[in-house]
Short mmCIF file of C-alpha atoms in Angstrom, two decimals:
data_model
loop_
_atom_site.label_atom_id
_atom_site.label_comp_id
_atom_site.label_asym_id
_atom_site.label_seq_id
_atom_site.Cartn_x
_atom_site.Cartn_y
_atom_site.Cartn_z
CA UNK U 40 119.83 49.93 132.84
CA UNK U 41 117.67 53.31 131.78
CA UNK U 42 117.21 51.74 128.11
CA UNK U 43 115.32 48.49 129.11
CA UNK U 44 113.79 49.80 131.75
CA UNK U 45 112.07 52.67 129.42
CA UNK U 46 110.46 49.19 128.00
CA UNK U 47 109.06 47.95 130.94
CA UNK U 48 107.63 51.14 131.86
CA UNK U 49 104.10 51.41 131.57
CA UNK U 50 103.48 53.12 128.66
CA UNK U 51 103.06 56.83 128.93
CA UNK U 52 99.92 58.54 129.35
CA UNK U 53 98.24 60.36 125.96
CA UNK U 54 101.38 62.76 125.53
CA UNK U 55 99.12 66.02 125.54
CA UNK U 56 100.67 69.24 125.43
CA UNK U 57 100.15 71.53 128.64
CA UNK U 58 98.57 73.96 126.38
CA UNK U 59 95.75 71.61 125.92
CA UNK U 60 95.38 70.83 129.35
CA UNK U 61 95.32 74.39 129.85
CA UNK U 62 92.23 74.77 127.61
CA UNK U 63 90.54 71.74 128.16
CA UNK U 64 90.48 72.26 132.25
CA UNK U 65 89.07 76.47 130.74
CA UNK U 66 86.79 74.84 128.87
CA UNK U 67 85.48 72.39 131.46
CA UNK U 68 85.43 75.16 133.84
CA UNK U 69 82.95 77.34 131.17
CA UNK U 70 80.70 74.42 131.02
CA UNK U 71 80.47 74.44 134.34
CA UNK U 72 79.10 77.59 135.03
CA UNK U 73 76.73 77.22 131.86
CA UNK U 74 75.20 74.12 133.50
CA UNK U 75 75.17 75.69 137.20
CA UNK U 76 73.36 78.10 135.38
CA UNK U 77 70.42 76.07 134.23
CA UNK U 78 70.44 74.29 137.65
CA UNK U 79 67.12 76.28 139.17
CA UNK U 80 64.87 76.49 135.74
CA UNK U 81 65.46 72.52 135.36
CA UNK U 82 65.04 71.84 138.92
CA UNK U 83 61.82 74.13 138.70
CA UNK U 84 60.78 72.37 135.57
CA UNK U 85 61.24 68.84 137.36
CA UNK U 86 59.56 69.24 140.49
CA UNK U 87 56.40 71.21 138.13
CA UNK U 88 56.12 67.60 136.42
CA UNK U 89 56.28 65.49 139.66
CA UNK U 90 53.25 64.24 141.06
CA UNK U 91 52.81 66.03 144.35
CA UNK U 92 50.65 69.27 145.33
CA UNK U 93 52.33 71.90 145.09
CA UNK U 94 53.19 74.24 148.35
CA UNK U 95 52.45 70.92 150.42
CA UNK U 96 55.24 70.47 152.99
CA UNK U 97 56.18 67.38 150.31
CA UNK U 98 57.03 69.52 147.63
CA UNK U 99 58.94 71.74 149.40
CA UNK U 100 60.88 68.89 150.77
CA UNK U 101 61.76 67.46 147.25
CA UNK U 102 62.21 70.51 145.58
CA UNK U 103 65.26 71.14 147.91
CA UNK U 104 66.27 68.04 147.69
CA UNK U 105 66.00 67.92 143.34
CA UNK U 106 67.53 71.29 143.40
CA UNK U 107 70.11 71.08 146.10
CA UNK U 108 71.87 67.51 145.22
CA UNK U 109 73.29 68.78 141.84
CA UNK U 110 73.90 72.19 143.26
CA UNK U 111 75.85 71.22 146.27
CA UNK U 112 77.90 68.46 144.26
CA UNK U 113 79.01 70.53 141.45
CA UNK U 114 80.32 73.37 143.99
CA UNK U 115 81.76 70.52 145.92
CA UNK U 116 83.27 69.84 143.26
CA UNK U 117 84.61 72.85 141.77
CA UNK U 118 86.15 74.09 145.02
CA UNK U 119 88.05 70.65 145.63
CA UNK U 120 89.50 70.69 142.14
CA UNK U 121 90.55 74.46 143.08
CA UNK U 122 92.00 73.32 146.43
CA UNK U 123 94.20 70.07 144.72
CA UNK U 124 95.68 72.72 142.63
CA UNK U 125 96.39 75.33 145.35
CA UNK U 126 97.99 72.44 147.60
CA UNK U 127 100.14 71.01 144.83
CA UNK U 128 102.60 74.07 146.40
CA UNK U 129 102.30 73.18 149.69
CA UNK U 130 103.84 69.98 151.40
CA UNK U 131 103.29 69.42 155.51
CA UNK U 132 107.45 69.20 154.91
CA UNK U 133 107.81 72.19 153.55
CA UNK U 134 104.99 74.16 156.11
CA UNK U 135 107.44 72.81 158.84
CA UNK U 136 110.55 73.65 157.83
CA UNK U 137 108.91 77.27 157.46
CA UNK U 138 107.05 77.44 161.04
CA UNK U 139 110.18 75.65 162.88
CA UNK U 140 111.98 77.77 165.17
CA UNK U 141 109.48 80.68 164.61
CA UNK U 142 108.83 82.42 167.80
CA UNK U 143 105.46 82.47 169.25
CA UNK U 144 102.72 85.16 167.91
CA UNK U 145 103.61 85.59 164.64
CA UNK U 146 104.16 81.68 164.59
CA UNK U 147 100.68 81.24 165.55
CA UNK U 148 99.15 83.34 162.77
CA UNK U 149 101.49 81.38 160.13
CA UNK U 150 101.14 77.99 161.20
CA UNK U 151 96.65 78.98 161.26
CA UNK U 152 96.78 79.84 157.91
CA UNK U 153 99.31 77.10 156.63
CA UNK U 154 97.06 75.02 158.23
CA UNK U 155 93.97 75.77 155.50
CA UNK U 156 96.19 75.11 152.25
CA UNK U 157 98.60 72.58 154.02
CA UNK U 158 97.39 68.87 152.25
CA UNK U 159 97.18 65.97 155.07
CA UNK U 160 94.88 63.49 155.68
CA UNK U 161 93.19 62.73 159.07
CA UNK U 162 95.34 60.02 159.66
CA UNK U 163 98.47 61.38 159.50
CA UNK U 164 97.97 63.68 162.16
CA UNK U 165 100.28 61.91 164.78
CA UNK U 166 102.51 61.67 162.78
CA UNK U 167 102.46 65.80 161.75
CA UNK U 168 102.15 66.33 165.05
CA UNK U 169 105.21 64.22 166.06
CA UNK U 170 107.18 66.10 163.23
CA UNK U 171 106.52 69.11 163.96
CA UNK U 172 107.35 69.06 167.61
CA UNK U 173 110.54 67.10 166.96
CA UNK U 174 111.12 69.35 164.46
CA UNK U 175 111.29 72.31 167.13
CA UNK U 176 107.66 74.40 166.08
CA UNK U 177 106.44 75.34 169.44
CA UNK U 178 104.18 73.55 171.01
CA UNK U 179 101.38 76.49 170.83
CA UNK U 180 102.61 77.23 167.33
CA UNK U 181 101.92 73.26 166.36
CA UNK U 182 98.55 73.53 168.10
CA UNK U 183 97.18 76.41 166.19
CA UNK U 184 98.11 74.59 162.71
CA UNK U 185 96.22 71.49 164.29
CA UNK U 186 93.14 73.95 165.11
CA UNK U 187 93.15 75.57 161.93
CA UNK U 188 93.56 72.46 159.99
CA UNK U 189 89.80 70.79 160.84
CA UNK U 190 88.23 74.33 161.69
CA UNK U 191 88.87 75.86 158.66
CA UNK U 192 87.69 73.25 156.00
CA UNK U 193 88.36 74.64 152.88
CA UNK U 194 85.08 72.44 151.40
CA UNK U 195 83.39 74.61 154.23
CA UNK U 196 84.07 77.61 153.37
CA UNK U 197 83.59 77.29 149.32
CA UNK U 198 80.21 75.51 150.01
CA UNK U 199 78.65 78.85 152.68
CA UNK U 200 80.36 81.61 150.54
CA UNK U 201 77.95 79.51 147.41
CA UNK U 202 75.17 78.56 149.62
CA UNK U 203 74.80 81.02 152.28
CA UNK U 204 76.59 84.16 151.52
CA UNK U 205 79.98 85.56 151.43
CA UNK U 206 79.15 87.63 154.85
CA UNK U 207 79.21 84.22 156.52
CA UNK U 208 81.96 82.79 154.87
CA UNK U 209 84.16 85.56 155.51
CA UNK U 210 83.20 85.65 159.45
CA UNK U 211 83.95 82.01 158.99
CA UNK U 212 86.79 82.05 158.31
CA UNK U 213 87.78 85.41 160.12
CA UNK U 214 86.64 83.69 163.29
CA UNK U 215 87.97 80.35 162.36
CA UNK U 216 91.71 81.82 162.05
CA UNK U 217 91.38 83.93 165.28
CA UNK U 218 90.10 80.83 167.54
CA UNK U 219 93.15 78.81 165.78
CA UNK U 220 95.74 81.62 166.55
CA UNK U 221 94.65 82.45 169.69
CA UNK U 222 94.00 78.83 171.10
CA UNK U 223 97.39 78.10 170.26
CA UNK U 224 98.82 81.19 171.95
CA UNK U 225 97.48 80.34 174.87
CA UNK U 226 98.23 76.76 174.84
CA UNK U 227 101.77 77.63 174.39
CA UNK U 228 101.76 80.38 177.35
CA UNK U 229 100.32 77.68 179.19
CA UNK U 230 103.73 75.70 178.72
CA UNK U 231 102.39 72.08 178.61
CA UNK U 232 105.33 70.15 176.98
CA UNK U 233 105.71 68.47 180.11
CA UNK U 234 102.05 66.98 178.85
CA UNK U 235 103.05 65.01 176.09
CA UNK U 236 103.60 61.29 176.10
CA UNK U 237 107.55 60.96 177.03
CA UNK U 238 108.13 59.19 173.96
CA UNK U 239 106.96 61.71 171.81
CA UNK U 240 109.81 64.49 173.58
CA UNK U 241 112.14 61.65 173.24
CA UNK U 242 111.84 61.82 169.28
CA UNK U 243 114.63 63.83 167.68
CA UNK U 244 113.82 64.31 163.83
CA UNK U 245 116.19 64.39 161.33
CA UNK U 246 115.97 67.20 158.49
CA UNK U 247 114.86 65.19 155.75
CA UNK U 248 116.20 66.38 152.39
CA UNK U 249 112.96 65.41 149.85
CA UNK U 250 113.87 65.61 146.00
CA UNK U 251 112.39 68.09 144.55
CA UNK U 252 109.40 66.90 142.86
CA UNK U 253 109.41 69.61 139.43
CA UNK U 254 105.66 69.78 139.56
CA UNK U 255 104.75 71.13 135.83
CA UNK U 256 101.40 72.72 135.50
CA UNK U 257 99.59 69.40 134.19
CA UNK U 258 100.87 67.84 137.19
CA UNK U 259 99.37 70.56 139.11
CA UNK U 260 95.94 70.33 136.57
CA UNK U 261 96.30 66.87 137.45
CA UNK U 262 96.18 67.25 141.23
CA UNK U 263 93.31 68.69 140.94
CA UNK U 264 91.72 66.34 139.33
CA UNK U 265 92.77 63.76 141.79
CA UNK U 266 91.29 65.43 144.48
CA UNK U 267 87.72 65.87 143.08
CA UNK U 268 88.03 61.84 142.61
CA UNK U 269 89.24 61.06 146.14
CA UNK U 270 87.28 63.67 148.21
CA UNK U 271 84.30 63.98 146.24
CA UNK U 272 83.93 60.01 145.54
CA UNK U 273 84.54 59.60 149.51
CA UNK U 274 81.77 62.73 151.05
CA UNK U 275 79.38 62.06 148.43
CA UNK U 276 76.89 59.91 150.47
CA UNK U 277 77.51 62.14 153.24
CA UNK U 278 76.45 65.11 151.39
CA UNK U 279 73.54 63.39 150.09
CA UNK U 280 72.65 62.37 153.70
CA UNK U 281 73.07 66.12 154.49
CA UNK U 282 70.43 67.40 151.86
CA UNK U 283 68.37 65.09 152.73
CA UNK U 284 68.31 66.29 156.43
CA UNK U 285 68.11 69.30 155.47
CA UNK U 286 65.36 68.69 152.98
CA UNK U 287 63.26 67.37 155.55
CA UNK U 288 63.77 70.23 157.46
CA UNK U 289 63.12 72.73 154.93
CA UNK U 290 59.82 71.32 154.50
CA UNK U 291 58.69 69.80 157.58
CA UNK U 292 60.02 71.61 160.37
CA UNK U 293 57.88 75.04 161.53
CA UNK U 294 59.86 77.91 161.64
CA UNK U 295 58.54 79.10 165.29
CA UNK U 296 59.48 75.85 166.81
CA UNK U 297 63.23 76.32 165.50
CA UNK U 298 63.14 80.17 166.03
CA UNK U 299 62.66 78.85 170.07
CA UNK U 300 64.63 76.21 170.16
CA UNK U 301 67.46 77.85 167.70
CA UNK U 302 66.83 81.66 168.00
CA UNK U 303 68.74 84.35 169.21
CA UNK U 304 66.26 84.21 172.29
CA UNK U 305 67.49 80.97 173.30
CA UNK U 306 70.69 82.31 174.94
CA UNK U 307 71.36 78.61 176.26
CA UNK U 308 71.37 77.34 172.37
CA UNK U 309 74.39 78.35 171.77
CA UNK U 310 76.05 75.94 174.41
CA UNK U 311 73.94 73.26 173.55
CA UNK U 312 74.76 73.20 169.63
CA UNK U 313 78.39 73.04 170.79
CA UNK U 314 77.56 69.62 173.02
CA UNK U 315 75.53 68.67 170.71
CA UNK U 316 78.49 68.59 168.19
CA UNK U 317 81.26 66.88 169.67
CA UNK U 318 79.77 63.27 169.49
CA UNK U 319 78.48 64.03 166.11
CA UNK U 320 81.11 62.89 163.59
CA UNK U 321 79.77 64.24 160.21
CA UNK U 322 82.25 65.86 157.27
CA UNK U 323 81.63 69.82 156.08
CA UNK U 324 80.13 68.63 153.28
CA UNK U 325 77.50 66.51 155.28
CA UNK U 326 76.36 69.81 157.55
CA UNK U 327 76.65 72.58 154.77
CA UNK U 328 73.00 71.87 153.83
CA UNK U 329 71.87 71.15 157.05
CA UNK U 330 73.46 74.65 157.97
CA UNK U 331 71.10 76.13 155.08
CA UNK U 332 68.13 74.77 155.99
CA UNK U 333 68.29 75.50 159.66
CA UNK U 334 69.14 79.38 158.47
CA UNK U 335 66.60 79.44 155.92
CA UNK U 336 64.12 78.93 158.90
CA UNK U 337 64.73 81.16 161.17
CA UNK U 338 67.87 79.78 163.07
CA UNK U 339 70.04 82.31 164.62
CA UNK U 340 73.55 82.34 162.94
CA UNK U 341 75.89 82.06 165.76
CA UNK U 342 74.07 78.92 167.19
CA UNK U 343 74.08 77.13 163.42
CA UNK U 344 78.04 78.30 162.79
CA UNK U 345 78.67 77.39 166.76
CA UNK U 346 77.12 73.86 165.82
CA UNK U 347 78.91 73.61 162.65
CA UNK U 348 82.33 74.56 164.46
CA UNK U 349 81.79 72.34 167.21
CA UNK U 350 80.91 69.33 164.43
CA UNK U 351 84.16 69.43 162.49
CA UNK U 352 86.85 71.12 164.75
CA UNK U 353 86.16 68.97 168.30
CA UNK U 354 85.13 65.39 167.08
CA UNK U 355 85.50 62.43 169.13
CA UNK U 356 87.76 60.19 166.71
CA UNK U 357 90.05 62.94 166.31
CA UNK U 358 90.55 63.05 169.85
CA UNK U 359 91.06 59.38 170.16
CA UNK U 360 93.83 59.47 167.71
CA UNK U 361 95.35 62.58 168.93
CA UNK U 362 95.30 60.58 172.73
CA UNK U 363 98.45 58.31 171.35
CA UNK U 364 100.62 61.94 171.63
CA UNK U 365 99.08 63.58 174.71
CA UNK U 366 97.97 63.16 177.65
CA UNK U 367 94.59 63.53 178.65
CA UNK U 368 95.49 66.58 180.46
CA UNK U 369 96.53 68.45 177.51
CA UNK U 370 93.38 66.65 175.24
CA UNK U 371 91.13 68.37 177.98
CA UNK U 372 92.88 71.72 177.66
CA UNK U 373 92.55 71.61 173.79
CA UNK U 374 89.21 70.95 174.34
CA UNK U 375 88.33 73.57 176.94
CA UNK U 376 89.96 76.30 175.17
CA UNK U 377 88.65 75.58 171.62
CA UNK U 378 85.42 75.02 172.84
CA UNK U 379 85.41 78.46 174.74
CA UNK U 380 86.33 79.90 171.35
CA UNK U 381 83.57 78.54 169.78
CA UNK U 382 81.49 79.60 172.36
CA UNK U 383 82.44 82.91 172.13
CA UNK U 384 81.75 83.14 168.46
CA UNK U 385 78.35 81.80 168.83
CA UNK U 386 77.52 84.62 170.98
CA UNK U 387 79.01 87.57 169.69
CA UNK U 388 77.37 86.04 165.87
CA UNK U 389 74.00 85.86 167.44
CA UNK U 390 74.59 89.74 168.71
CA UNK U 391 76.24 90.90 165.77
CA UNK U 392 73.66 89.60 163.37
CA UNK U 393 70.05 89.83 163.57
CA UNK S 28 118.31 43.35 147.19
CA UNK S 29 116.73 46.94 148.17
CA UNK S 30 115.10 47.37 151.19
CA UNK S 31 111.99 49.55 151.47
CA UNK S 32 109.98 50.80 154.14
CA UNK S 33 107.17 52.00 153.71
CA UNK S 34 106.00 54.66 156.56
CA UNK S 35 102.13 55.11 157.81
CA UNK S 36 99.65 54.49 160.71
CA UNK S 37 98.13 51.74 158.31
CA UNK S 38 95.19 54.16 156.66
CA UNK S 39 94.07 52.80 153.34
CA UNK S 40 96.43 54.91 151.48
CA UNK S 41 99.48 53.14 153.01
CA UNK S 42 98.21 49.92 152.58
CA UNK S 43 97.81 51.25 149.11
CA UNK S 44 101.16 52.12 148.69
CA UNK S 45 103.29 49.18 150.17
CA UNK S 46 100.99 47.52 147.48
CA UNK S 47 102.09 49.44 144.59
CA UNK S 48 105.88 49.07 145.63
CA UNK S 49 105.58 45.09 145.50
CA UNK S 50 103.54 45.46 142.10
CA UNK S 51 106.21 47.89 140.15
CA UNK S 52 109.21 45.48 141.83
CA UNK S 53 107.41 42.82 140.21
CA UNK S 54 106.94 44.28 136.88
CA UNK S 55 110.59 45.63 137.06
CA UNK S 56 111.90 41.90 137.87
CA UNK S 57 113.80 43.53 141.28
CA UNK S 58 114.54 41.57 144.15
CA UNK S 59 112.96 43.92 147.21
CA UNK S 60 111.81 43.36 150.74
CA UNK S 61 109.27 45.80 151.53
CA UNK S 62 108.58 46.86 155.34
CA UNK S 63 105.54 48.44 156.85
CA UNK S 64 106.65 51.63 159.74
CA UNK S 65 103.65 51.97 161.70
CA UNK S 66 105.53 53.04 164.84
CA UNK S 67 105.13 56.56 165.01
CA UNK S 68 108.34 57.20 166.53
CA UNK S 69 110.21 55.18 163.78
CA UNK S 70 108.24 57.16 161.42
CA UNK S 71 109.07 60.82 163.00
CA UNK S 72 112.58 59.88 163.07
CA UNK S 73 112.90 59.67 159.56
CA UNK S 74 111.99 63.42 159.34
CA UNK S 75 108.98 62.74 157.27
CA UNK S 76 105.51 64.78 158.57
CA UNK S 77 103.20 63.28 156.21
CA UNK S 78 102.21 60.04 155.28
CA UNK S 79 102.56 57.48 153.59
CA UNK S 80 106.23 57.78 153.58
CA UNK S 81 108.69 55.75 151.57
CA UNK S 82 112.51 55.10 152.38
CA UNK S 83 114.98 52.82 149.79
CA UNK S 84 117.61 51.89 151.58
CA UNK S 85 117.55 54.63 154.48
CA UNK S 86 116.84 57.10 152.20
CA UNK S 87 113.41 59.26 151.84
CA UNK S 88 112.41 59.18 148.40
CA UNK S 89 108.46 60.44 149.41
CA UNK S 90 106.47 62.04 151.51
CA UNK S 91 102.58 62.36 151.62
CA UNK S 92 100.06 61.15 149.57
CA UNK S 93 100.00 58.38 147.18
CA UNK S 94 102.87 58.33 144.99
CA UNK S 95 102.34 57.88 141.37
CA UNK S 96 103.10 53.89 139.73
CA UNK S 97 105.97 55.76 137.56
CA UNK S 98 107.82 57.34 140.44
CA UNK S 99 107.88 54.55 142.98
CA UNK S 100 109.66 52.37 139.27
CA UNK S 101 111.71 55.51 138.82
CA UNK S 102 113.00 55.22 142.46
CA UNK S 103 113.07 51.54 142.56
CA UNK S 104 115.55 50.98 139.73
CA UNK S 105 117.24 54.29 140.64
#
């Protein structure tokens, strides 16, 4: 049987050795950063050339937009491959045979940061969610995975530590983690199991023995690559969309009118952003720029990052989909308690920085 | 014949997959009946957390992600 079926096989790939692979993915990585490089003289040369006044709210618009587009895509791009290699170790089996059974506490702070490298799509979050409560991870435990999943987008974090500043990526993610870990503490003090949909108590898992899959480092290289191609070819318009926004911002909004509206002053802007969020179903990718044009001008940083928070951790489909497992009870509970969290860090942001 | 299931909500990537199980049981000439899981119950009970999921006759061969053409022939004629 394994001789003929070598001949129906498709035939194999270009047989490279993983020592190429290994310096052609070096290589691609040094041209990278030589083109990044020349990103702001070109852009400056291009927008010199256009014909628009320059200093006029138009050029400012386009020369965020000229400059921004090829910036934002290649560090989209960049981090995504990095994060397709980094999850080619992790499998959502794997994260729950580690969190199962592990007590509350240090449960929570595992399952928030298996959450950031842990690949799943937003589709298979019933399921995950089914599996790991079947699977016996505590309920809070399971939440702050869920939390930390969204909230701490690892396309978010590589695009502010690149766009706006490692400061803000690192309180990013800081904050992310705690709001993950401690929602879910909470949420399992709160002892809500009796809030799921019966069926999904009713579910007894079985330990599923996966082969193991022998990943070799061009499978890993390879991963990578994959996800640049299915994340990058899917958020592209979005980003695009984003720059735009934010180009128009950058250029046409006055910075007084969003220091009011935005500004530390504005102590009610912080709950607005959040409401303003929730409905607003955008990726990371889509709000990054919009997050650095609304800082460039003058907005205050825990408003932007509550806003930002609110957009990717409490969106409305998500919620829809997560309604098949809960009840609306316990959707309202996640709700109330994230949001509080991202309340709170939209506060103690706008007093911390100034 | 084998019977395979293949496990998912019915995103684009399970669709996707059930697709390239027919396709590499055509090319390999195998007789196969292949199921689509979308109950998520069904789906937990198999063990699997990720999706899509595949099982060959009630056994979990993947988990997550879109399995490559060479694995799903590998498992197939396995």
């Amino acid at each position: 049987m394994s001789a003929d079926l070598s001949l129906t096989r498709r035939k194999p790939p270009r047989e490279a050795s993983p020592l190429a692979w290994a310096a052609a993915t070096v290589a691609a990585i040094a041209l990278w950063f030589v083109v990044y490089a020349q990103l702001a003289p070109f852009s400056q040369w291009l927008v010199a050339r256009l014909p628009v006044e320059p200093g006029s709210h138009l050029a400012e618009a386009v020369a965020f937009f000229i400059y921004d587009t090829p910036k934002v895509l290649m560090l989209l791009t960049l981090v995504v491959f990095a994060m397709g290699v980094v999850r080619s170790f992790f499998s959502a089996e794997r994260t729950r045979a580690l969190l199962a059974g592990k007590r509350e506490g240090l449960g929570n702070v595992a399952a928030a940061g298996l959450g950031i490298v842990t690949p799943f799509c937003s589709c298979s979050a019933v399921p995950l969610f089914v599996g790991f409560v079947s699977a016996g991870v505590p309920l809070g435990v399971t939440f702050s995975f869920l939390i930390a999943a969204p909230m701490v987008n690892e396309v978010a974090l590589g695009l502010l530590f690149a766009l706006v500043g490692w400061k803000v990526a690192l309180t990013y993610l800081a904050f992310g983690l705690s709001i993950a870990i401690v929602a879910g503490w909470i949420i399992g003090r709160l002892h809500l199991e009796g809030w799921l949909e019966d069926w999904v108590r009713n579910v007894r898992a079985s330990p599923v023995e996966l082969p193991p899959n022998g990943m070799t480092l061009v499978d890993r290289i390879r991963a990578g690559l994959d996800a640049v191609r299915d994340i990058v070819g899917k958020v592209w318009m979005w980003i695009i969309a984003g720059i735009a926004a934010g180009a128009f911002i950058h250029g046409y909004v006055p910075a007084d009118l969003l220091g009011s509206i935005m500004g530390r002053d504005a102590w009610w802007s912080v709950p607005a952003a959040v409401l303003l969020g929730i409905p607003m179903y955008s990726n990371a990718a889509g709000i990054i720029p919009v997050v650095e044009a609304l800082l460039a001008k003058g907005a205050a940083l825990g408003t932007v990052l509550a806003f930002m928070m609110a957009v990717i951790a409490l969106s409305l489909p998500e919620m829809i989909i997560l309604r098949k497992v809960l009840s609306l009870k316990l959707i309202a509970v996640f709700v109330g308690v994230v949001g509080t969290g991202i309340l709170a860090v939209g506060f103690l942001f706008n007093a911390l920085f100034s | 014949m084998k019977d395979v299931k293949v496990l998912g909500p019915g995103c684009s990537r399970c669709e996707a997959t059930a697709q390239m199980v027919r396709d590499e049981a055509a090319k390999l000439g195998l007789d196969v009946s292949v199921e689509k899981v979308t109950d998520y119950a069904v789906i937990a009970g198999y063990g699997i957390a990720s999706t899509p999921g595949i099982v060959i006759d009630g056994k979990v061969v993947h988990a997550g992600g879109l399995p490559k053409p060479d694995d799903v022939a590998r498992w197939l004629s396995a």
